[in-house]
């Protein structure tokens, strides 16, 4: 196809040889299939900020460190410069997250390079070598729903172990490549230390549970977010931490009862000792 103007700098820098076609034109970006030598990759071109909704941006940016106070102030002011800075920050968030998470072993496409506002990515494919479908586009069984759900919970745990919460995890941002699930689309990712990170994490996992719950309603009864977050906050979360999917409220009561029983036993024992022996 004809070279889109935004991809021209990559062609001139010999990073790509040809633009083969356009995948989806999403809310935030356009994704193209490009050829470099014999390899096919994806090129994600971020839309200009004025084409994009900045709704809910504050909750996403919160907790993210902005290096250099001038940038921070500019971003706060929503000036033209601020807008540009925010745009770069948004793009960098995705690039940084992809590099970091790829290294941590999270199933994400490899990020090759970021050039002139375009991200060159590994193209995920199905068995025929075509671009991989989104989770929302494939037929799955109840069995697969359970397996996939647990697989994505593990991926979310692994991301949290790297200090990142996706922020838009859903059947639209998971690709199915040869039965393996890959997570994409990270511009809105937040650091797990942000004030509202738990709410975002919980929403991410609820979205997944709601989707998979269509195939097996039992999935709707699971509750992983609080359990995972508690381990994370206590510094105990590991990629393979055992998880139940249940929050054991009743356990607390049982423990409280055990403590009360012990107190009353101890009291009885003390009284018995004190009471004069005949
Ligand atoms: N690495 C990849 N391999 C194959 N297809 C991809 C890859 N990255 C993105 N895509 C395709 O491009 C679409 C848009 O990508 P992405 O979700 O990153 O951008 P977006 O602008 O947020 O899109 P949307 O608003 O639709 O979520 C994806 O739904 C997927 O179909
Ligand atoms: Mg997307």
mmCIF file of C-alpha atoms and ligand atoms in Angstrom:
data_model
loop_
_atom_site.group_PDB
_atom_site.id
_atom_site.type_symbol
_atom_site.label_atom_id
_atom_site.label_comp_id
_atom_site.label_asym_id
_atom_site.label_seq_id
_atom_site.Cartn_x
_atom_site.Cartn_y
_atom_site.Cartn_z
ATOM 1 C CA UNK A 1 0.000 0.000 0.000
ATOM 2 C CA UNK A 2 0.955 3.645 -0.281
ATOM 3 C CA UNK A 3 3.341 4.738 2.457
ATOM 4 C CA UNK A 4 1.397 6.628 5.162
ATOM 5 C CA UNK A 5 3.233 9.924 5.873
ATOM 6 C CA UNK A 6 3.868 9.016 9.517
ATOM 7 C CA UNK A 7 5.802 5.912 8.407
ATOM 8 C CA UNK A 8 7.975 7.760 5.915
ATOM 9 C CA UNK A 9 10.749 8.589 8.436
ATOM 10 C CA UNK A 10 11.095 4.858 9.207
ATOM 11 C CA UNK A 11 11.360 4.076 5.508
ATOM 12 C CA UNK A 12 13.988 6.784 5.064
ATOM 13 C CA UNK A 13 15.929 5.435 8.052
ATOM 14 C CA UNK A 14 15.732 1.981 6.437
ATOM 15 C CA UNK A 15 13.909 0.559 9.410
ATOM 16 C CA UNK A 16 11.115 -0.643 7.123
ATOM 17 C CA UNK A 17 11.015 -1.548 3.428
ATOM 18 C CA UNK A 18 7.301 -1.655 2.718
ATOM 19 C CA UNK A 19 3.905 -1.116 4.278
ATOM 20 C CA UNK A 20 1.848 -4.212 3.600
ATOM 21 C CA UNK A 21 -1.495 -3.152 5.024
ATOM 22 C CA UNK A 22 -3.364 -1.630 7.891
ATOM 23 C CA UNK A 23 -4.644 -3.714 10.797
ATOM 24 C CA UNK A 24 -7.008 -1.882 13.040
ATOM 25 C CA UNK A 25 -7.487 1.800 13.419
ATOM 26 C CA UNK A 26 -8.189 1.968 17.107
ATOM 27 C CA UNK A 27 -9.048 4.797 19.443
ATOM 28 C CA UNK A 28 -5.490 5.681 20.254
ATOM 29 C CA UNK A 29 -3.388 4.440 17.396
ATOM 30 C CA UNK A 30 -3.204 2.968 13.928
ATOM 31 C CA UNK A 31 -1.448 -0.350 13.526
ATOM 32 C CA UNK A 32 0.164 -1.343 10.218
ATOM 33 C CA UNK A 33 1.817 -4.518 9.004
ATOM 34 C CA UNK A 34 5.242 -3.606 7.652
ATOM 35 C CA UNK A 35 8.007 -5.598 5.991
ATOM 36 C CA UNK A 36 11.680 -5.281 6.804
ATOM 37 C CA UNK A 37 13.741 -7.627 4.634
ATOM 38 C CA UNK A 38 12.000 -10.971 4.984
ATOM 39 C CA UNK A 39 10.370 -10.167 8.299
ATOM 40 C CA UNK A 40 6.917 -8.815 9.003
ATOM 41 C CA UNK A 41 6.350 -6.558 11.961
ATOM 42 C CA UNK A 42 3.676 -4.262 13.329
ATOM 43 C CA UNK A 43 4.091 -0.505 13.328
ATOM 44 C CA UNK A 44 1.964 1.298 15.890
ATOM 45 C CA UNK A 45 1.445 4.932 15.008
ATOM 46 C CA UNK A 46 0.076 6.971 17.899
ATOM 47 C CA UNK A 47 -2.670 9.402 17.072
ATOM 48 C CA UNK A 48 -2.177 13.058 17.768
ATOM 49 C CA UNK A 49 -3.577 13.994 21.124
ATOM 50 C CA UNK A 50 -6.364 16.145 19.669
ATOM 51 C CA UNK A 51 -7.792 13.065 17.947
ATOM 52 C CA UNK A 52 -7.907 11.252 21.184
ATOM 53 C CA UNK A 53 -10.073 11.393 24.240
ATOM 54 C CA UNK A 54 -8.185 12.414 27.319
ATOM 55 C CA UNK A 55 -10.967 11.209 29.554
ATOM 56 C CA UNK A 56 -9.811 9.546 32.754
ATOM 57 C CA UNK A 57 -6.252 10.591 32.043
ATOM 58 C CA UNK A 58 -5.633 11.955 35.525
ATOM 59 C CA UNK A 59 -6.188 8.664 37.225
ATOM 60 C CA UNK A 60 -3.780 7.029 34.811
ATOM 61 C CA UNK A 61 -1.040 9.618 35.089
ATOM 62 C CA UNK A 62 -1.215 9.712 38.839
ATOM 63 C CA UNK A 63 1.740 8.020 40.438
ATOM 64 C CA UNK A 64 3.768 8.073 37.285
ATOM 65 C CA UNK A 65 7.028 9.876 37.771
ATOM 66 C CA UNK A 66 7.639 12.780 35.470
ATOM 67 C CA UNK A 67 11.325 13.384 35.278
ATOM 68 C CA UNK A 68 12.224 17.075 35.419
ATOM 69 C CA UNK A 69 9.973 19.527 37.116
ATOM 70 C CA UNK A 70 9.580 21.745 34.030
ATOM 71 C CA UNK A 71 7.923 18.872 32.227
ATOM 72 C CA UNK A 72 5.795 18.162 35.251
ATOM 73 C CA UNK A 73 4.646 21.775 35.429
ATOM 74 C CA UNK A 74 4.022 21.932 31.697
ATOM 75 C CA UNK A 75 1.920 18.793 31.858
ATOM 76 C CA UNK A 76 -0.065 20.219 34.738
ATOM 77 C CA UNK A 77 -0.748 23.433 32.872
ATOM 78 C CA UNK A 78 -2.244 21.638 29.864
ATOM 79 C CA UNK A 79 -0.355 24.119 27.676
ATOM 80 C CA UNK A 80 0.523 23.269 24.097
ATOM 81 C CA UNK A 81 3.959 22.273 25.332
ATOM 82 C CA UNK A 82 2.242 20.360 28.097
ATOM 83 C CA UNK A 83 0.097 18.507 25.608
ATOM 84 C CA UNK A 84 3.163 17.516 23.597
ATOM 85 C CA UNK A 85 4.919 16.379 26.731
ATOM 86 C CA UNK A 86 1.906 14.389 27.812
ATOM 87 C CA UNK A 87 1.819 12.793 24.381
ATOM 88 C CA UNK A 88 5.448 11.698 24.648
ATOM 89 C CA UNK A 89 4.899 10.483 28.168
ATOM 90 C CA UNK A 90 1.952 8.412 26.963
ATOM 91 C CA UNK A 91 3.972 6.826 24.180
ATOM 92 C CA UNK A 92 6.981 6.233 26.401
ATOM 93 C CA UNK A 93 4.823 4.494 28.950
ATOM 94 C CA UNK A 94 3.953 1.820 26.408
ATOM 95 C CA UNK A 95 7.538 1.414 25.207
ATOM 96 C CA UNK A 96 8.942 1.249 28.721
ATOM 97 C CA UNK A 97 6.269 -1.191 29.869
ATOM 98 C CA UNK A 98 6.854 -3.491 26.877
ATOM 99 C CA UNK A 99 10.611 -3.608 27.449
ATOM 100 C CA UNK A 100 10.312 -4.112 31.179
ATOM 101 C CA UNK A 101 7.549 -6.716 31.017
ATOM 102 C CA UNK A 102 9.182 -8.592 28.164
ATOM 103 C CA UNK A 103 12.272 -8.978 30.324
ATOM 104 C CA UNK A 104 10.174 -10.139 33.256
ATOM 105 C CA UNK A 105 8.725 -12.933 31.108
ATOM 106 C CA UNK A 106 5.249 -11.468 30.644
ATOM 107 C CA UNK A 107 3.669 -12.554 27.355
ATOM 108 C CA UNK A 108 3.909 -9.325 25.391
ATOM 109 C CA UNK A 109 5.069 -8.677 21.827
ATOM 110 C CA UNK A 110 8.754 -7.791 21.555
ATOM 111 C CA UNK A 111 9.339 -4.086 21.111
ATOM 112 C CA UNK A 112 12.085 -3.554 18.530
ATOM 113 C CA UNK A 113 12.371 0.168 18.321
ATOM 114 C CA UNK A 114 10.573 3.437 18.908
ATOM 115 C CA UNK A 115 11.258 6.008 16.219
ATOM 116 C CA UNK A 116 9.558 9.327 15.423
ATOM 117 C CA UNK A 117 6.480 8.417 17.427
ATOM 118 C CA UNK A 118 6.148 4.965 15.852
ATOM 119 C CA UNK A 119 6.612 1.740 17.743
ATOM 120 C CA UNK A 120 7.959 -1.245 15.805
ATOM 121 C CA UNK A 121 6.676 -4.438 17.341
ATOM 122 C CA UNK A 122 6.857 -8.162 16.867
ATOM 123 C CA UNK A 123 3.772 -9.202 14.894
ATOM 124 C CA UNK A 124 1.838 -11.884 16.732
ATOM 125 C CA UNK A 125 0.355 -14.428 14.387
ATOM 126 C CA UNK A 126 -2.061 -17.322 14.276
ATOM 127 C CA UNK A 127 -1.177 -20.759 12.883
ATOM 128 C CA UNK A 128 -1.464 -19.529 9.298
ATOM 129 C CA UNK A 129 0.937 -16.665 9.879
ATOM 130 C CA UNK A 130 -1.862 -14.094 9.772
ATOM 131 C CA UNK A 131 -2.098 -11.401 12.467
ATOM 132 C CA UNK A 132 -3.377 -13.000 15.667
ATOM 133 C CA UNK A 133 -7.061 -12.455 16.536
ATOM 134 C CA UNK A 134 -8.177 -10.726 19.696
ATOM 135 C CA UNK A 135 -9.627 -12.832 22.486
ATOM 136 C CA UNK A 136 -13.024 -11.291 21.782
ATOM 137 C CA UNK A 137 -12.893 -12.619 18.190
ATOM 138 C CA UNK A 138 -12.309 -16.319 18.918
ATOM 139 C CA UNK A 139 -14.683 -19.105 19.940
ATOM 140 C CA UNK A 140 -13.781 -20.657 23.266
ATOM 141 C CA UNK A 141 -15.129 -23.493 25.377
ATOM 142 C CA UNK A 142 -15.893 -23.349 29.105
ATOM 143 C CA UNK A 143 -12.722 -25.364 29.730
ATOM 144 C CA UNK A 144 -10.624 -22.920 27.750
ATOM 145 C CA UNK A 145 -12.293 -20.005 29.550
ATOM 146 C CA UNK A 146 -11.136 -21.401 32.898
ATOM 147 C CA UNK A 147 -7.608 -22.078 31.634
ATOM 148 C CA UNK A 148 -7.314 -18.698 29.920
ATOM 149 C CA UNK A 149 -8.683 -16.903 32.968
ATOM 150 C CA UNK A 150 -6.058 -18.443 35.233
ATOM 151 C CA UNK A 151 -3.341 -17.819 32.661
ATOM 152 C CA UNK A 152 -4.192 -14.122 32.537
ATOM 153 C CA UNK A 153 -4.406 -13.895 36.334
ATOM 154 C CA UNK A 154 -0.831 -15.254 36.398
ATOM 155 C CA UNK A 155 0.224 -12.693 33.810
ATOM 156 C CA UNK A 156 -1.341 -9.916 35.893
ATOM 157 C CA UNK A 157 0.547 -11.242 38.941
ATOM 158 C CA UNK A 158 3.797 -11.271 36.974
ATOM 159 C CA UNK A 159 3.144 -7.683 35.856
ATOM 160 C CA UNK A 160 2.452 -6.654 39.436
ATOM 161 C CA UNK A 161 5.703 -8.320 40.527
ATOM 162 C CA UNK A 162 7.348 -5.904 38.040
ATOM 163 C CA UNK A 163 5.429 -3.005 39.580
ATOM 164 C CA UNK A 164 3.005 -2.461 36.689
ATOM 165 C CA UNK A 165 -0.786 -2.517 36.393
ATOM 166 C CA UNK A 166 -2.083 -2.722 32.808
ATOM 167 C CA UNK A 167 -5.044 -0.361 33.203
ATOM 168 C CA UNK A 168 -7.104 -1.551 30.230
ATOM 169 C CA UNK A 169 -6.970 -5.310 30.432
ATOM 170 C CA UNK A 170 -9.863 -6.879 28.571
ATOM 171 C CA UNK A 171 -10.754 -9.301 25.775
ATOM 172 C CA UNK A 172 -9.928 -6.469 23.349
ATOM 173 C CA UNK A 173 -6.302 -6.170 24.431
ATOM 174 C CA UNK A 174 -5.409 -9.843 24.555
ATOM 175 C CA UNK A 175 -4.327 -11.588 21.365
ATOM 176 C CA UNK A 176 -4.560 -15.338 20.823
ATOM 177 C CA UNK A 177 -1.436 -16.528 19.023
ATOM 178 C CA UNK A 178 -1.281 -20.308 18.606
ATOM 179 C CA UNK A 179 -3.351 -20.910 21.735
ATOM 180 C CA UNK A 180 -1.021 -18.673 23.701
ATOM 181 C CA UNK A 181 -2.318 -15.407 25.091
ATOM 182 C CA UNK A 182 -0.425 -12.171 24.634
ATOM 183 C CA UNK A 183 -1.201 -8.886 26.312
ATOM 184 C CA UNK A 184 -0.972 -5.707 24.237
ATOM 185 C CA UNK A 185 -1.748 -1.993 24.446
ATOM 186 C CA UNK A 186 0.063 -0.400 27.395
ATOM 187 C CA UNK A 187 -0.055 3.412 27.022
ATOM 188 C CA UNK A 188 -2.304 3.738 30.069
ATOM 189 C CA UNK A 189 -0.303 1.396 32.305
ATOM 190 C CA UNK A 190 0.244 2.666 35.859
ATOM 191 C CA UNK A 191 2.855 2.046 38.465
ATOM 192 C CA UNK A 192 1.623 -0.245 41.183
ATOM 193 C CA UNK A 193 2.624 2.379 43.757
ATOM 194 C CA UNK A 194 0.074 4.916 42.450
ATOM 195 C CA UNK A 195 -2.689 5.813 44.891
ATOM 196 C CA UNK A 196 -5.469 4.368 42.775
ATOM 197 C CA UNK A 197 -3.504 1.359 41.472
ATOM 198 C CA UNK A 198 -5.585 -1.170 43.399
ATOM 199 C CA UNK A 199 -8.856 0.133 41.932
ATOM 200 C CA UNK A 200 -7.390 -0.068 38.432
ATOM 201 C CA UNK A 201 -6.017 -3.563 39.086
ATOM 202 C CA UNK A 202 -9.360 -4.710 40.453
ATOM 203 C CA UNK A 203 -11.199 -3.298 37.450
ATOM 204 C CA UNK A 204 -8.773 -5.046 35.070
ATOM 205 C CA UNK A 205 -9.363 -8.433 36.703
ATOM 206 C CA UNK A 206 -13.119 -7.883 36.953
ATOM 207 C CA UNK A 207 -13.264 -7.173 33.232
ATOM 208 C CA UNK A 208 -11.537 -10.475 32.555
ATOM 209 C CA UNK A 209 -13.785 -12.382 34.971
ATOM 210 C CA UNK A 210 -16.887 -10.858 33.374
ATOM 211 C CA UNK A 211 -15.721 -11.874 29.928
ATOM 212 C CA UNK A 212 -14.794 -15.458 30.854
ATOM 213 C CA UNK A 213 -17.876 -15.697 33.079
ATOM 214 C CA UNK A 214 -19.991 -15.793 29.912
ATOM 215 C CA UNK A 215 -18.536 -19.243 29.220
ATOM 216 C CA UNK A 216 -18.457 -20.539 32.789
ATOM 217 C CA UNK A 217 -20.581 -18.568 35.295
ATOM 218 C CA UNK A 218 -18.543 -20.018 38.200
ATOM 219 C CA UNK A 219 -15.766 -17.676 37.131
ATOM 220 C CA UNK A 220 -18.001 -14.790 38.229
ATOM 221 C CA UNK A 221 -17.804 -16.115 41.782
ATOM 222 C CA UNK A 222 -14.024 -15.893 41.963
ATOM 223 C CA UNK A 223 -12.347 -12.982 43.698
ATOM 224 C CA UNK A 224 -8.639 -12.656 43.023
ATOM 225 C CA UNK A 225 -7.848 -8.922 43.193
ATOM 226 C CA UNK A 226 -7.932 -8.440 46.981
ATOM 227 C CA UNK A 227 -6.064 -11.663 47.624
ATOM 228 C CA UNK A 228 -3.304 -10.742 45.171
ATOM 229 C CA UNK A 229 -3.094 -7.146 46.364
ATOM 230 C CA UNK A 230 -2.744 -8.201 49.995
ATOM 231 C CA UNK A 231 0.237 -10.387 49.118
ATOM 232 C CA UNK A 232 1.697 -7.572 47.028
ATOM 233 C CA UNK A 233 1.342 -5.027 49.838
ATOM 234 C CA UNK A 234 2.953 -7.380 52.321
ATOM 235 C CA UNK A 235 5.889 -7.899 49.975
ATOM 236 C CA UNK A 236 4.968 -11.549 49.629
ATOM 237 C CA UNK A 237 3.727 -11.711 46.051
ATOM 238 C CA UNK A 238 5.725 -14.094 43.863
ATOM 239 C CA UNK A 239 4.986 -15.074 40.241
ATOM 240 C CA UNK A 240 3.938 -18.508 41.508
ATOM 241 C CA UNK A 241 2.293 -17.546 44.809
ATOM 242 C CA UNK A 242 -0.547 -20.012 45.456
ATOM 243 C CA UNK A 243 -3.918 -18.323 44.959
ATOM 244 C CA UNK A 244 -7.409 -19.485 45.857
ATOM 245 C CA UNK A 245 -9.614 -16.938 44.115
ATOM 246 C CA UNK A 246 -11.522 -16.691 47.358
ATOM 247 C CA UNK A 247 -11.250 -14.086 50.075
ATOM 248 C CA UNK A 248 -11.545 -15.927 53.318
ATOM 249 C CA UNK A 249 -13.571 -13.475 55.401
ATOM 250 C CA UNK A 250 -14.880 -16.355 57.485
ATOM 251 C CA UNK A 251 -11.351 -17.334 58.416
ATOM 252 C CA UNK A 252 -10.960 -14.157 60.417
ATOM 253 C CA UNK A 253 -14.031 -15.011 62.463
ATOM 254 C CA UNK A 254 -12.758 -18.519 63.038
ATOM 255 C CA UNK A 255 -9.426 -17.150 64.193
ATOM 256 C CA UNK A 256 -11.093 -14.631 66.450
ATOM 257 C CA UNK A 257 -13.139 -17.397 67.985
ATOM 258 C CA UNK A 258 -10.005 -19.474 68.508
ATOM 259 C CA UNK A 259 -8.329 -16.552 70.254
ATOM 260 C CA UNK A 260 -11.376 -15.967 72.472
ATOM 261 C CA UNK A 261 -11.494 -19.672 73.318
ATOM 262 C CA UNK A 262 -7.857 -19.605 74.250
ATOM 263 C CA UNK A 263 -8.379 -16.567 76.492
ATOM 264 C CA UNK A 264 -11.259 -18.198 78.266
ATOM 265 C CA UNK A 265 -9.270 -21.444 78.664
ATOM 266 C CA UNK A 266 -6.386 -19.489 80.136
ATOM 267 C CA UNK A 267 -8.776 -17.711 82.503
ATOM 268 C CA UNK A 268 -10.276 -20.994 83.627
ATOM 269 C CA UNK A 269 -6.828 -22.424 84.176
ATOM 270 C CA UNK A 270 -5.742 -19.409 86.216
ATOM 271 C CA UNK A 271 -8.891 -19.586 88.328
ATOM 272 C CA UNK A 272 -8.361 -23.269 88.898
ATOM 273 C CA UNK A 273 -4.794 -22.646 90.067
ATOM 274 C CA UNK A 274 -5.933 -19.879 92.410
ATOM 275 C CA UNK A 275 -8.831 -21.760 93.895
ATOM 276 C CA UNK A 276 -7.776 -23.316 97.212
ATOM 277 C CA UNK A 277 -7.167 -26.995 96.985
ATOM 278 C CA UNK A 278 -9.040 -29.104 99.369
HETATM 279 N N1 LIG B 1 1.937 -7.029 18.054
HETATM 280 C C1 LIG B 1 0.799 -7.181 17.386
HETATM 281 N N2 LIG B 1 0.606 -8.265 16.587
HETATM 282 C C2 LIG B 1 -0.554 -8.420 15.891
HETATM 283 N N3 LIG B 1 -1.582 -7.545 15.940
HETATM 284 C C3 LIG B 1 -1.453 -6.444 16.711
HETATM 285 C C4 LIG B 1 -0.263 -6.208 17.470
HETATM 286 N N4 LIG B 1 -0.422 -5.046 18.143
HETATM 287 C C5 LIG B 1 -1.647 -4.580 17.823
HETATM 288 N N5 LIG B 1 -2.286 -5.408 16.965
HETATM 289 C C6 LIG B 1 -3.644 -5.214 16.395
HETATM 290 O O1 LIG B 1 -3.943 -3.831 16.341
HETATM 291 C C7 LIG B 1 -5.075 -3.521 17.172
HETATM 292 C C8 LIG B 1 -4.865 -2.193 17.877
HETATM 293 O O2 LIG B 1 -3.724 -2.251 18.722
HETATM 294 P P1 LIG B 1 -3.719 -1.636 20.191
HETATM 295 O O3 LIG B 1 -4.776 -2.259 21.013
HETATM 296 O O4 LIG B 1 -2.324 -1.710 20.705
HETATM 297 O O5 LIG B 1 -4.043 -0.115 19.886
HETATM 298 P P2 LIG B 1 -5.303 0.799 20.248
HETATM 299 O O6 LIG B 1 -5.168 2.035 19.469
HETATM 300 O O7 LIG B 1 -5.438 0.924 21.691
HETATM 301 O O8 LIG B 1 -6.510 0.031 19.692
HETATM 302 P P3 LIG B 1 -7.951 -0.107 20.347
HETATM 303 O O9 LIG B 1 -8.455 1.257 20.597
HETATM 304 O O10 LIG B 1 -8.680 -0.868 19.284
HETATM 305 O O11 LIG B 1 -7.746 -0.887 21.618
HETATM 306 C C9 LIG B 1 -5.192 -4.695 18.125
HETATM 307 O O12 LIG B 1 -6.514 -4.899 18.541
HETATM 308 C C10 LIG B 1 -4.689 -5.868 17.287
HETATM 309 O O13 LIG B 1 -5.714 -6.380 16.486
HETATM 310 MG MG1 LIG B 2 -6.357 -1.802 22.187
#
